[in-house]
Amino acid sequence: MVTRTIENSQSFSWKRFFMQWEWMLILLIIAIFMMNSSISPYFLNYTSITDATMTFLDKAFIVFPMVMIMLMREIDISVGSTVALSSVVMATAYNAGLPMILALILCLAVGALCGFLNGFLLVKYRELSAVIVTLSTMILYRGIAYMILEDQSAGGFPTWFSFFGWGYVGTIPFIFILFIALAILFVLMQQKSVLGRQIYAIGSNPTAARFAGVKVDRIKLIVFTLAGVMAAITAIFLTARMGSTRPNVANMYELDVIAMVALGGISTAGGKGRMLGAVLAVFVIGYLQYGLGLINIPAQALLVIIGLLLIISVTITNLRVKKKL
Amino acid sequence: MKKHWFLQLVAVFLLALLVACGGDDETGGDDTGSDNSSNDNGTEESTDSGDEEQKRHAFVFKNTGNPYGEKQMEGFETAINETGGEAILRAPDQPTVEGQIQIIEELIAQQVDSISVAANDYDGLQPVLTKAMNQGIKVLSADSAVNGDSRMVHINQADPEAIGRTLVQAVTEMMENEGQFAILSATSQASNQNLWIEWMETELENEEYADVELVEVAYGDDLRDKSVSETEALLQSYPELKAIVAPTTVGIAAASKVITDKGLQGEVLVTGLGLPSEMAEYISNGVSPWMYLWNPIDVGYLTGYAANALAEEEITGEAGESFEAGDLEGSFEVTESDDGTEILLGEPFQFDPDNIDEWKDVY
């Protein structure tokens, strides 16, 4: 909150406006589009781009709450396991005779509960770091998922359910519409709302924020629960895409999500960076991966390229933060 | 501040350059794409110009870094080269369905002529493979099947019944017909593994095995470290264990290594399905008296010819059709399987101290 008022008090400058990391990401997206269409004749057409968008957006829902969490200097590495657990519970409940609508609600409830438990443990035992707490629940949630399905897969969902994974509204993928709607909501919430500003304040200095009357614990609880709900939404889309689910689904998703947030310019030191950056980063990594896939780059080379991209961008964003301080 | 602006620009251009170079290495290595008789290096060349009627066949394996999968892809590539097509070889970095879905989406966008997949899950690829088939792409599964609705035909290494029964016969012979043994499988969803295990259990119901007990089926997920720790857990839990059957190349090598390192040669015997190159050491030192495998190169090779036959519309994947597969002897027939249709490669092959040396250099 403090830093923002200082920034706002400075006069508007075009130079400053164009030097934001978000422009860099937009440039990157343009570069990737140019690269993709020059290396593959199959990229630059509407179907290909919408298909590409559908392949990477499912995990991107978790990016929103993860930005908020990382802005508060916390982290949540249990989100992949939360996806698996809520997906497995949903499939099992449906196969046990629960109507699909109720199974979907149950899925969201399980996600919310997982997230709430993370937040609760963190708030209750302040001396524990978020890495340790969510590492434990990551193992716990995955373990419960394995206990429920015992290494099997479960599916047989009603046909309308596949709409979540494969459906279009007109010519636009449903997942894209929902993602953009949520992105607008989250960007506004993070940048304009009181809650959003309080999150920045917590990230800049938790103790000061507490003294300033910010309800730190309550906010953490809300944000971690939100992460669980978003993981459950991911579970719905992912399960619909596969038509069945297994306990090992969404393996290592947390790392992909954290990578997107880091590329989005969210400083790991907390309090710096914007939601919009992370939203753009989703598309940077997504289209980069898809484009390289179109020229059949081996999986290992893909990892190397994305790793390098992350190192370069994280170094630059952290340099910027240092300079500003 | 100005410096950082430049730094960012430089970073973007470096990245673009890096990626562009990567792309060149991959596709531009050898410009013989229009030459149909090319056989060695020309295969990675993509027909970007699109003016050549060269068929493009893709093979999607379970994950990268799997020697068995690499041999299969090698056989596939050879077969596709012989038919004058272009082979595209892909695998996700982890053995997951999500990874395979993404790759198949990319292949659909490239409008390949056929997709052959060694699946990480029996049902999980159905939506994306159905999408591929709806766009006129021929879809096959090889090695590890997908359900009958997701494919046109499945390429099976050998009769699952023969494999399951042979493995039980082998392990009971090693154990002299009494004692405990355990199975170390790959992932619990691997359809081929599960089918073999079912047949092993069926064979075990036979009265002559009354004193033989299958104590546990453990899953090493085709990951070396997990297979090692599962083997150690088995040894801990069952001190009387006399043998481990690992019907997976990663698992059998991991189990043999653990037994060798613990100095349990001769006390706990290992058999199953393994790669000769990886198992030669353990077959020579007696940890594994003998083991089995078909030739993964041949599985890939047969898959390649089947993919070509489908793309050329020689066959449609219906039972009763037959086709020839290059150097492989005889003609191959499409037969009914439990779910859909399949093409069988043949019987499993036994590797023992007498023949391992000649095979270990082959694959």
XYZ file of C-alpha atoms in Angstrom:
688
model
C 0.000 0.000 0.000
C 2.815 2.299 0.906
C 4.749 1.744 -2.300
C 1.673 2.236 -4.401
C 0.905 5.657 -3.036
C 4.454 6.692 -3.760
C 4.152 5.427 -7.304
C 0.835 7.136 -7.806
C 2.169 10.412 -6.564
C 4.781 10.473 -9.294
C 3.772 12.181 -12.488
C 2.756 9.965 -15.375
C 5.545 9.262 -17.817
C 5.324 7.423 -21.106
C 8.773 6.028 -20.642
C 7.760 4.538 -17.333
C 4.519 3.218 -18.816
C 6.282 1.324 -21.591
C 8.979 -0.053 -19.345
C 6.620 -2.313 -17.470
C 7.320 -6.040 -17.537
C 3.862 -6.675 -19.017
C 4.936 -5.011 -22.280
C 7.873 -7.363 -22.361
C 5.498 -10.299 -22.105
C 3.306 -8.898 -24.858
C 6.422 -8.535 -27.019
C 7.306 -12.118 -26.158
C 3.851 -13.324 -27.203
C 4.189 -11.479 -30.510
C 7.687 -12.915 -30.984
C 6.394 -16.396 -30.245
C 3.496 -15.985 -32.677
C 5.915 -14.832 -35.364
C 8.293 -17.643 -34.596
C 5.535 -20.260 -34.509
C 4.069 -19.215 -37.825
C 7.480 -19.116 -39.461
C 8.582 -22.536 -38.230
C 5.307 -24.332 -38.800
C 2.757 -23.872 -41.566
C 0.121 -25.386 -39.287
C 0.147 -22.721 -36.590
C -1.420 -19.630 -38.072
C -5.016 -20.677 -38.495
C -8.013 -20.241 -36.250
C -8.559 -23.917 -35.380
C -4.948 -24.469 -34.499
C -4.795 -21.445 -32.219
C -8.043 -22.263 -30.429
C -6.962 -25.897 -30.038
C -3.648 -24.716 -28.632
C -5.420 -22.424 -26.205
C -7.554 -25.297 -24.954
C -4.536 -27.493 -24.283
C -2.889 -25.219 -21.740
C -5.676 -23.196 -20.121
C -6.848 -25.830 -17.648
C -3.931 -25.463 -15.268
C -3.960 -21.698 -15.711
C -6.909 -21.176 -13.362
C -4.628 -21.847 -10.414
C -2.374 -18.994 -11.541
C -4.825 -16.353 -10.202
C -4.763 -17.353 -6.531
C -1.100 -18.346 -6.788
C -0.250 -14.748 -7.694
C -2.039 -13.559 -4.564
C -0.293 -16.196 -2.458
C 3.149 -15.347 -3.805
C 2.504 -11.626 -3.397
C 2.074 -12.407 0.293
C 5.506 -14.149 0.304
C 3.801 -17.516 0.686
C 3.607 -20.489 -1.674
C 1.231 -23.378 -2.243
C 2.726 -26.537 -3.695
C -0.259 -28.715 -2.868
C -2.416 -27.453 -5.743
C -1.584 -30.353 -8.091
C -2.609 -32.851 -5.430
C -5.763 -30.841 -4.726
C -6.647 -31.156 -8.413
C -6.150 -34.923 -8.209
C -8.132 -35.362 -4.996
C -11.126 -33.271 -6.059
C -11.154 -34.966 -9.462
C -11.010 -38.438 -7.928
C -13.737 -37.645 -5.373
C -15.956 -36.252 -8.119
C -15.531 -39.351 -10.322
C -16.022 -41.761 -7.437
C -19.115 -39.950 -6.171
C -20.621 -39.926 -9.648
C -19.930 -43.619 -10.153
C -21.489 -44.307 -6.763
C -24.740 -42.809 -8.025
C -24.548 -39.128 -7.139
C -26.056 -36.894 -9.872
C -23.336 -35.198 -11.928
C -24.363 -31.694 -10.830
C -23.949 -32.647 -7.192
C -20.662 -34.380 -8.009
C -19.422 -31.101 -9.505
C -20.444 -29.192 -6.384
C -18.750 -31.848 -4.256
C -15.597 -31.406 -6.364
C -15.567 -27.667 -5.637
C -16.245 -28.331 -1.965
C -13.345 -30.770 -1.709
C -11.060 -28.227 -3.372
C -12.208 -25.499 -1.013
C -11.701 -27.762 1.987
C -8.153 -28.680 0.883
C -7.300 -25.007 0.417
C -8.921 -24.051 3.703
C -6.897 -26.680 5.570
C -3.668 -25.240 4.103
C -4.654 -21.742 5.163
C -5.833 -22.886 8.568
C -2.577 -24.705 9.366
C -0.554 -21.704 8.233
C -2.519 -19.237 10.306
C -2.751 -21.482 13.336
C 0.916 -22.410 13.396
C 2.658 -19.260 12.258
C 6.127 -20.649 12.815
C 5.603 -23.214 10.046
C 6.575 -22.088 6.567
C 4.121 -22.427 3.703
C 6.520 -24.742 1.862
C 6.447 -27.255 4.702
C 2.714 -27.031 5.313
C 1.742 -27.400 1.666
C 4.407 -30.042 1.064
C 2.760 -32.112 3.771
C -0.734 -31.593 2.443
C 0.533 -32.223 -1.092
C 1.550 -35.713 0.000
C -1.580 -36.108 2.134
C -4.087 -35.152 -0.590
C -2.350 -37.305 -3.198
C -2.307 -40.169 -0.719
C -6.047 -39.912 -0.075
C -6.663 -39.846 -3.834
C -4.676 -43.088 -4.163
C -6.595 -44.628 -1.269
C -9.926 -43.842 -2.898
C -9.188 -45.097 -6.388
C -6.467 -47.596 -5.511
C -4.428 -47.095 -8.675
C -7.398 -47.454 -10.976
C -9.020 -44.994 -13.325
C -12.637 -43.882 -13.045
C -14.769 -42.359 -15.742
C -17.996 -42.975 -17.635
C -19.262 -39.419 -17.176
C -22.429 -38.159 -18.922
C -21.747 -36.850 -22.422
C -22.588 -33.218 -21.568
C -19.742 -33.204 -19.071
C -17.181 -33.318 -21.890
C -18.354 -29.797 -22.821
C -16.088 -28.454 -20.080
C -13.043 -29.882 -21.779
C -13.956 -29.701 -25.430
C -16.918 -27.334 -25.732
C -17.255 -24.202 -27.821
C -19.616 -21.264 -27.447
C -20.070 -20.360 -31.068
C -16.515 -20.549 -32.345
C -14.805 -19.651 -29.068
C -13.713 -22.369 -26.631
C -15.795 -22.250 -23.443
C -12.669 -22.584 -21.293
C -11.222 -19.459 -22.939
C -14.338 -17.387 -22.223
C -14.367 -18.464 -18.591
C -10.634 -17.870 -18.248
C -10.819 -14.345 -19.653
C -13.850 -13.505 -17.490
C -12.044 -14.730 -14.385
C -8.844 -12.979 -15.471
C -10.660 -9.625 -15.655
C -12.259 -10.274 -12.293
C -8.976 -11.227 -10.653
C -6.998 -8.378 -12.205
C -9.569 -5.883 -10.898
C -9.680 -7.599 -7.528
C -5.910 -7.567 -7.184
C -5.234 -4.062 -8.476
C -8.325 -2.115 -7.443
C -9.994 -3.719 -4.448
C -9.180 -3.212 -0.794
C -8.395 -6.908 -0.467
C -5.911 -6.661 -3.333
C -4.123 -3.690 -1.790
C -4.007 -5.352 1.575
C -2.320 -8.327 -0.085
C 0.383 -6.006 -1.420
C 0.738 -4.530 2.044
C 1.159 -7.972 3.617
C 3.762 -8.886 1.016
C 5.733 -5.685 1.528
C 5.828 -6.009 5.283
C 3.598 -8.474 7.141
C 4.285 -7.042 10.586
C 3.603 -3.483 9.521
C 0.425 -4.624 7.785
C -0.738 -6.332 10.951
C -0.113 -3.198 12.981
C -1.900 -1.130 10.366
C -5.026 -3.149 11.057
C -4.930 -5.492 8.077
C -6.574 -8.797 8.985
C -3.609 -10.839 7.777
C -4.840 -14.218 8.991
C -8.295 -13.858 7.553
C -6.897 -12.792 4.179
C -4.516 -15.728 4.086
C -7.351 -18.090 4.875
C -9.494 -16.610 2.095
C -6.723 -16.700 -0.489
C -5.621 -20.275 0.262
C -9.245 -21.444 0.146
C -9.580 -19.669 -3.189
C -6.546 -21.592 -4.445
C -8.311 -24.821 -3.515
C -11.466 -23.775 -5.361
C -9.460 -22.882 -8.488
C -7.697 -26.242 -8.273
C -11.131 -27.883 -8.218
C -12.162 -25.907 -11.309
C -8.988 -27.159 -12.972
C -9.971 -30.665 -11.922
C -13.340 -30.297 -13.653
C -11.812 -29.116 -16.933
C -8.973 -31.614 -16.875
C -11.228 -34.561 -16.065
C -13.644 -33.527 -18.798
C -10.749 -33.405 -21.250
C -9.564 -36.894 -20.406
C -13.019 -38.390 -19.953
C -11.701 -40.309 -16.966
C -9.425 -39.657 -14.034
C -6.632 -41.345 -12.106
C -4.932 -40.544 -8.798
C -1.725 -39.515 -10.592
C -3.455 -36.819 -12.616
C -2.056 -33.250 -12.546
C 1.347 -34.528 -11.460
C 3.769 -31.593 -10.985
C 1.157 -29.018 -11.980
C 2.237 -26.851 -9.064
C 5.612 -26.339 -10.721
C 4.051 -25.290 -14.033
C 1.827 -22.827 -12.221
C 4.650 -21.363 -10.149
C 6.722 -21.048 -13.334
C 3.923 -19.047 -14.974
C 3.618 -16.771 -11.943
C 7.390 -16.215 -11.816
C 7.523 -15.430 -15.533
C 4.641 -13.037 -14.932
C 7.020 -10.840 -12.975
C 5.765 -11.624 -9.492
C 8.791 -11.158 -7.270
C 9.541 -14.076 -4.991
C 10.388 -11.526 -2.320
C 6.684 -10.636 -2.147
C 4.724 -7.464 -2.696
C 5.894 -6.787 -6.261
C 4.348 -7.698 -9.568
C 0.908 -7.694 -11.143
C -1.849 -10.177 -11.859
C -1.912 -9.112 -15.513
C 1.713 -10.184 -15.923
C 0.921 -13.692 -14.750
C -2.102 -13.901 -17.057
C 0.107 -12.933 -20.001
C 2.773 -15.412 -18.891
C 0.216 -18.218 -19.169
C -0.087 -17.457 -22.871
C 3.672 -17.024 -23.332
C 4.476 -20.486 -21.976
C 1.391 -22.069 -23.521
C 1.974 -20.901 -27.092
C 5.723 -21.430 -26.848
C 5.168 -25.026 -25.826
C 2.550 -25.621 -28.508
C 4.646 -24.043 -31.251
C 7.661 -26.142 -30.385
C 5.361 -29.155 -30.293
C 4.265 -28.425 -33.845
C 7.834 -28.868 -35.066
C 8.115 -31.963 -32.893
C 10.835 -30.775 -30.557
C 11.754 -33.573 -28.126
C 10.318 -33.182 -24.628
C 13.739 -32.711 -23.015
C 14.661 -29.825 -25.320
C 11.330 -28.222 -24.472
C 12.169 -28.357 -20.769
C 15.555 -26.777 -21.433
C 14.030 -23.920 -23.417
C 11.350 -23.162 -20.823
C 13.933 -23.402 -18.043
C 16.165 -20.895 -19.812
C 13.236 -18.569 -20.426
C 12.453 -18.650 -16.716
C 16.025 -17.997 -15.636
C 16.316 -15.025 -17.971
C 12.990 -13.508 -16.963
C 13.317 -14.074 -13.225
C 16.782 -12.542 -13.273
C 15.489 -9.488 -15.075
C 12.459 -8.993 -12.845
C 14.557 -9.333 -9.718
C 17.122 -6.895 -11.088
C 14.318 -4.416 -11.604
C 13.075 -4.875 -8.074
C 16.561 -4.323 -6.664
C 16.997 -1.164 -8.683
C 13.701 0.283 -7.512
C 14.552 -0.338 -3.894
C 16.989 2.029 -16.094
C 17.661 2.413 -19.766
C 20.184 -0.389 -19.581
C 17.553 -2.802 -18.352
C 15.268 -1.986 -21.192
C 18.047 -3.099 -23.529
C 18.704 -6.121 -21.411
C 15.111 -7.190 -21.810
C 15.187 -6.730 -25.547
C 18.408 -8.665 -25.804
C 16.853 -11.441 -23.758
C 13.888 -11.718 -26.087
C 16.052 -11.828 -29.166
C 18.374 -14.364 -27.618
C 15.402 -16.506 -26.820
C 13.954 -16.186 -30.285
C 17.335 -17.040 -31.750
C 17.739 -20.012 -29.490
C 14.355 -21.342 -30.391
C 14.864 -20.727 -34.078
C 18.176 -22.568 -33.969
C 16.589 -25.427 -32.116
C 13.978 -25.619 -34.823
C 16.570 -25.650 -37.554
C 18.470 -28.510 -36.006
C 15.312 -30.470 -35.762
C 13.874 -29.969 -39.190
C 16.564 -28.696 -41.460
C 19.320 -31.196 -40.857
C 19.071 -32.844 -44.212
C 17.226 -31.577 -47.196
C 16.208 -34.836 -48.747
C 12.544 -34.560 -47.951
C 11.469 -34.921 -51.556
C 13.654 -37.954 -52.113
C 11.528 -40.951 -51.348
C 14.395 -43.392 -51.360
C 16.146 -41.578 -48.520
C 16.507 -43.854 -45.562
C 18.935 -42.659 -42.955
C 18.811 -39.043 -41.969
C 16.122 -37.604 -44.157
C 13.349 -38.739 -41.889
C 13.271 -35.807 -39.539
C 12.839 -33.460 -42.441
C 9.310 -32.132 -42.364
C 7.491 -31.414 -45.560
C 7.010 -27.785 -44.693
C 6.619 -26.854 -48.308
C 3.648 -29.186 -48.436
C 3.972 -29.912 -52.152
C 5.077 -33.496 -51.711
C 2.610 -36.349 -51.214
C 4.793 -37.930 -48.565
C 2.773 -39.619 -45.832
C 3.583 -38.527 -42.298
C 3.202 -41.078 -39.533
C 3.556 -40.235 -35.862
C 4.454 -42.504 -32.978
C 3.714 -41.334 -29.430
C 5.447 -43.331 -26.712
C 4.693 -43.244 -22.950
C 7.615 -41.068 -21.822
C 11.104 -40.032 -22.825
C 14.290 -41.727 -21.682
C 12.865 -45.225 -21.916
C 15.258 -47.530 -23.823
C 12.469 -49.938 -24.701
C 10.451 -47.090 -26.156
C 13.433 -45.836 -28.102
C 13.847 -49.252 -29.733
C 10.187 -49.305 -30.618
C 10.409 -45.864 -32.162
C 13.527 -46.945 -34.042
C 11.663 -49.895 -35.585
C 8.740 -47.648 -36.430
C 11.026 -45.146 -38.107
C 12.726 -47.872 -40.162
C 9.393 -49.201 -41.391
C 8.097 -45.745 -42.286
C 11.315 -44.980 -44.175
C 10.933 -48.198 -46.156
C 7.434 -47.164 -47.179
C 8.723 -43.764 -48.275
C 6.991 -41.810 -45.547
C 8.168 -39.484 -42.818
C 8.254 -40.631 -39.194
C 7.508 -38.238 -36.330
C 8.617 -39.597 -32.959
C 7.215 -38.012 -29.796
C 6.901 -38.696 -26.077
C 6.012 -36.560 -23.055
C 8.693 -36.084 -20.388
C 6.492 -37.859 -17.822
C 4.329 -40.936 -18.301
C 1.004 -39.105 -18.046
C -2.157 -38.943 -20.133
C -2.158 -35.129 -20.062
C 1.243 -35.064 -21.759
C 0.090 -37.463 -24.456
C -3.122 -35.474 -25.054
C -1.108 -32.329 -25.661
C 1.206 -34.068 -28.119
C -1.711 -35.647 -29.988
C -3.378 -32.220 -30.249
C -0.193 -30.899 -31.849
C -0.112 -33.840 -34.246
C -3.741 -33.275 -35.237
C -2.909 -29.639 -35.987
C -0.087 -30.859 -38.220
C -2.564 -33.058 -40.107
C -0.416 -36.165 -39.935
C -1.674 -39.256 -41.740
C -1.539 -41.610 -38.790
C -0.965 -41.599 -35.042
C 0.280 -44.704 -33.232
C 0.280 -44.469 -29.463
C 1.660 -46.580 -26.616
C -0.889 -45.360 -24.099
C -0.457 -44.287 -20.497
C -4.123 -44.999 -19.801
C -6.688 -47.297 -21.386
C -9.572 -44.797 -21.497
C -7.998 -41.392 -20.937
C -7.070 -40.730 -24.570
C -10.500 -41.478 -25.993
C -11.690 -37.861 -26.523
C -8.531 -36.695 -28.273
C -8.096 -39.863 -30.365
C -11.760 -39.709 -31.421
C -11.124 -36.140 -32.515
C -8.148 -37.347 -34.572
C -10.177 -40.108 -36.232
C -12.991 -37.644 -37.007
C -10.457 -35.595 -38.945
C -9.489 -38.608 -41.042
C -6.307 -39.489 -39.194
C -5.667 -43.227 -38.824
C -5.251 -44.154 -35.175
C -3.466 -47.234 -33.841
C -2.305 -48.259 -30.414
C 0.853 -50.299 -30.009
C 2.334 -52.135 -27.054
C -0.016 -50.623 -24.440
C -3.559 -50.460 -25.760
C -6.323 -47.879 -25.686
C -9.969 -48.957 -25.597
C -11.647 -50.265 -28.738
C -13.521 -47.021 -29.446
C -10.321 -44.945 -29.426
C -8.419 -46.849 -32.098
C -8.763 -48.622 -35.410
C -6.440 -51.491 -34.502
C -4.011 -52.454 -31.745
C -0.539 -53.896 -32.347
C 0.133 -56.531 -29.702
C 3.652 -57.826 -29.075
C 2.567 -61.329 -28.316
C -0.433 -63.219 -27.138
C -1.044 -61.876 -23.593
C -2.157 -65.346 -22.549
C 1.119 -66.887 -23.738
C 3.129 -64.215 -21.898
C 1.245 -64.572 -18.621
C 1.377 -68.357 -18.643
C 5.031 -68.494 -19.773
C 6.109 -66.169 -16.963
C 4.378 -68.286 -14.307
C 5.841 -71.475 -15.770
C 9.292 -69.886 -15.728
C 9.142 -68.550 -12.178
C 7.721 -71.739 -10.716
C 10.419 -73.760 -12.439
C 13.050 -71.449 -10.909
C 11.431 -71.814 -7.462
C 11.155 -75.592 -7.864
C 7.423 -75.339 -7.438
C 7.197 -73.964 -3.954
C 7.498 -70.658 -2.100
C 6.539 -67.019 -2.340
C 7.026 -64.695 -5.263
C 5.973 -61.132 -6.034
C 5.246 -59.181 -9.197
C 6.848 -55.806 -9.875
C 4.779 -54.125 -12.567
C 4.911 -50.727 -14.270
C 1.960 -48.395 -13.624
C -1.280 -49.836 -12.388
C -3.107 -48.437 -15.407
C -0.811 -49.993 -17.996
C -3.310 -52.145 -19.818
C -0.797 -54.634 -21.222
C 0.815 -55.240 -17.826
C -2.559 -55.758 -16.211
C -3.645 -58.249 -18.822
C -0.462 -60.300 -18.370
C -0.914 -60.238 -14.608
C -4.492 -61.485 -15.043
C -3.229 -64.369 -17.158
C -0.521 -65.112 -14.607
C -3.189 -65.342 -11.931
C -5.266 -67.607 -14.144
C -2.281 -69.901 -14.733
C -1.579 -69.948 -10.981
C -5.008 -71.433 -10.295
C -3.602 -74.634 -11.790
C -3.263 -77.387 -9.174
C 0.395 -78.075 -9.805
C 1.169 -74.661 -8.292
C -0.541 -75.386 -4.963
C 2.640 -74.607 -3.015
C 3.401 -71.420 -4.913
C 2.091 -68.147 -3.546
C 1.873 -64.766 -5.264
C 2.246 -62.415 -2.289
C 1.945 -58.971 -3.836
C 1.750 -56.962 -7.043
C 3.904 -53.851 -6.603
C 3.992 -50.897 -8.988
C 7.260 -49.194 -9.930
C 5.567 -46.855 -12.450
C 8.345 -47.565 -14.965
C 10.516 -45.174 -12.987
C 13.888 -46.502 -11.967
C 13.985 -45.027 -8.449
C 10.430 -46.056 -7.615
C 11.086 -49.583 -8.928
C 14.186 -49.805 -6.743
C 12.342 -48.706 -3.598
C 9.411 -51.013 -4.366
C 11.858 -53.920 -4.708
C 13.451 -53.039 -1.372
C 10.016 -52.866 0.219
C 9.171 -56.313 -1.140
C 12.379 -57.776 0.295
C 11.590 -56.172 3.657
C 7.982 -57.293 3.789
C 8.582 -60.866 2.662
C 11.802 -62.295 4.088
C 10.899 -65.664 2.566
C 10.533 -64.229 -0.926
C 12.100 -66.536 -3.508
C 11.490 -64.698 -6.742
C 10.350 -61.476 -8.371
C 8.637 -61.379 -11.740
C 8.896 -57.979 -13.410
C 7.014 -57.842 -16.712
C 8.568 -54.445 -17.490
C 12.047 -53.591 -18.733
C 12.589 -50.806 -16.210
C 11.336 -52.919 -13.312
C 13.334 -56.068 -14.059
C 16.604 -54.154 -14.363
C 15.921 -52.221 -11.146
C 14.988 -55.402 -9.249
C 18.093 -57.219 -10.535
C 20.291 -54.312 -9.495
C 18.869 -54.290 -5.968
C 19.337 -58.075 -5.621
C 22.910 -57.818 -6.922
C 23.791 -54.894 -4.659
C 22.379 -56.648 -1.607
C 24.347 -59.794 -2.449
C 21.212 -61.907 -2.652
C 22.288 -63.755 -5.805
C 20.677 -67.170 -5.919
C 18.449 -66.470 -2.928
C 15.970 -64.229 -4.706
C 15.632 -64.897 -8.427
C 14.415 -62.401 -10.956
C 12.660 -63.035 -14.217
C 10.185 -61.253 -16.437
C 10.471 -59.136 -19.543
C 13.722 -57.233 -20.007
C 16.056 -55.631 -22.481
C 19.050 -57.880 -23.237
C 21.472 -54.933 -23.198
C 20.373 -53.943 -19.706
C 20.018 -57.461 -18.372
C 23.147 -59.161 -19.775
C 25.047 -58.437 -16.549
C 22.365 -59.980 -14.350
C 21.814 -62.981 -16.572
C 25.567 -63.669 -16.487
C 25.819 -63.271 -12.681
C 22.879 -65.560 -12.081
C 20.483 -63.059 -10.529
C 18.150 -63.731 -13.428
C 18.546 -67.309 -14.736
C 16.564 -66.407 -17.832
C 13.965 -63.900 -19.008
C 11.797 -63.082 -21.975
C 11.014 -60.367 -24.462
C 9.862 -59.975 -27.983
C 11.811 -57.713 -30.162
C 10.647 -54.123 -29.478
C 12.203 -53.070 -32.758
C 9.869 -55.517 -34.471
C 6.870 -54.182 -32.559
C 7.640 -50.689 -33.811
C 8.406 -52.028 -37.274
C 5.087 -53.872 -37.490
C 3.293 -50.776 -36.179
C 4.912 -48.715 -38.923
C 3.739 -51.088 -41.648
C 0.266 -51.310 -40.130
C 0.051 -47.493 -39.998
C 1.093 -47.331 -43.627
C -1.396 -50.036 -44.632
C -4.167 -48.044 -42.940
C -3.083 -44.767 -44.524
C -2.838 -46.381 -47.965
C -6.238 -47.941 -47.320
C -4.984 -51.482 -47.828
C -6.696 -52.327 -44.558
C -9.348 -50.602 -42.430
C -8.721 -52.340 -39.120
C -11.545 -54.880 -39.519
C -10.979 -58.470 -38.427
C -10.006 -60.845 -41.248
C -7.898 -58.387 -43.245
C -4.212 -59.073 -43.734
C -1.108 -57.278 -44.930
C 2.632 -57.806 -45.354
C 5.194 -56.079 -43.162
C 8.492 -55.605 -44.966
C 11.231 -57.866 -43.632
C 8.972 -59.639 -41.139
C 8.093 -63.078 -42.421
C 4.635 -64.036 -43.538
C 1.527 -61.942 -43.623
C -0.134 -60.460 -40.572
C -3.809 -60.840 -39.907
C -6.176 -58.503 -38.102
C -8.013 -60.500 -35.438
C -10.772 -59.853 -32.926
C -9.551 -59.026 -29.438
C -11.447 -58.541 -26.180
C -12.048 -54.950 -27.125
C -11.722 -54.032 -30.796
C -9.257 -55.652 -33.171
C -5.554 -56.373 -32.938
C -2.518 -57.604 -34.849
C -0.228 -60.054 -33.041
C 3.536 -60.027 -33.500
C 4.333 -63.456 -32.110
C 5.528 -65.551 -29.177
C 7.816 -64.188 -26.429
C 11.487 -65.005 -26.882
C 13.678 -66.502 -24.150
C 17.041 -64.947 -23.240
C 19.463 -67.056 -21.171
C 23.241 -67.254 -20.525
C 23.665 -69.132 -23.812
C 22.285 -66.466 -26.110
C 22.465 -63.230 -24.140
C 25.873 -62.234 -25.520
C 24.716 -62.179 -29.096
C 21.600 -60.154 -28.205
C 23.027 -57.638 -25.785
C 24.508 -55.569 -28.584
C 21.320 -55.662 -30.619
C 19.025 -53.884 -28.154
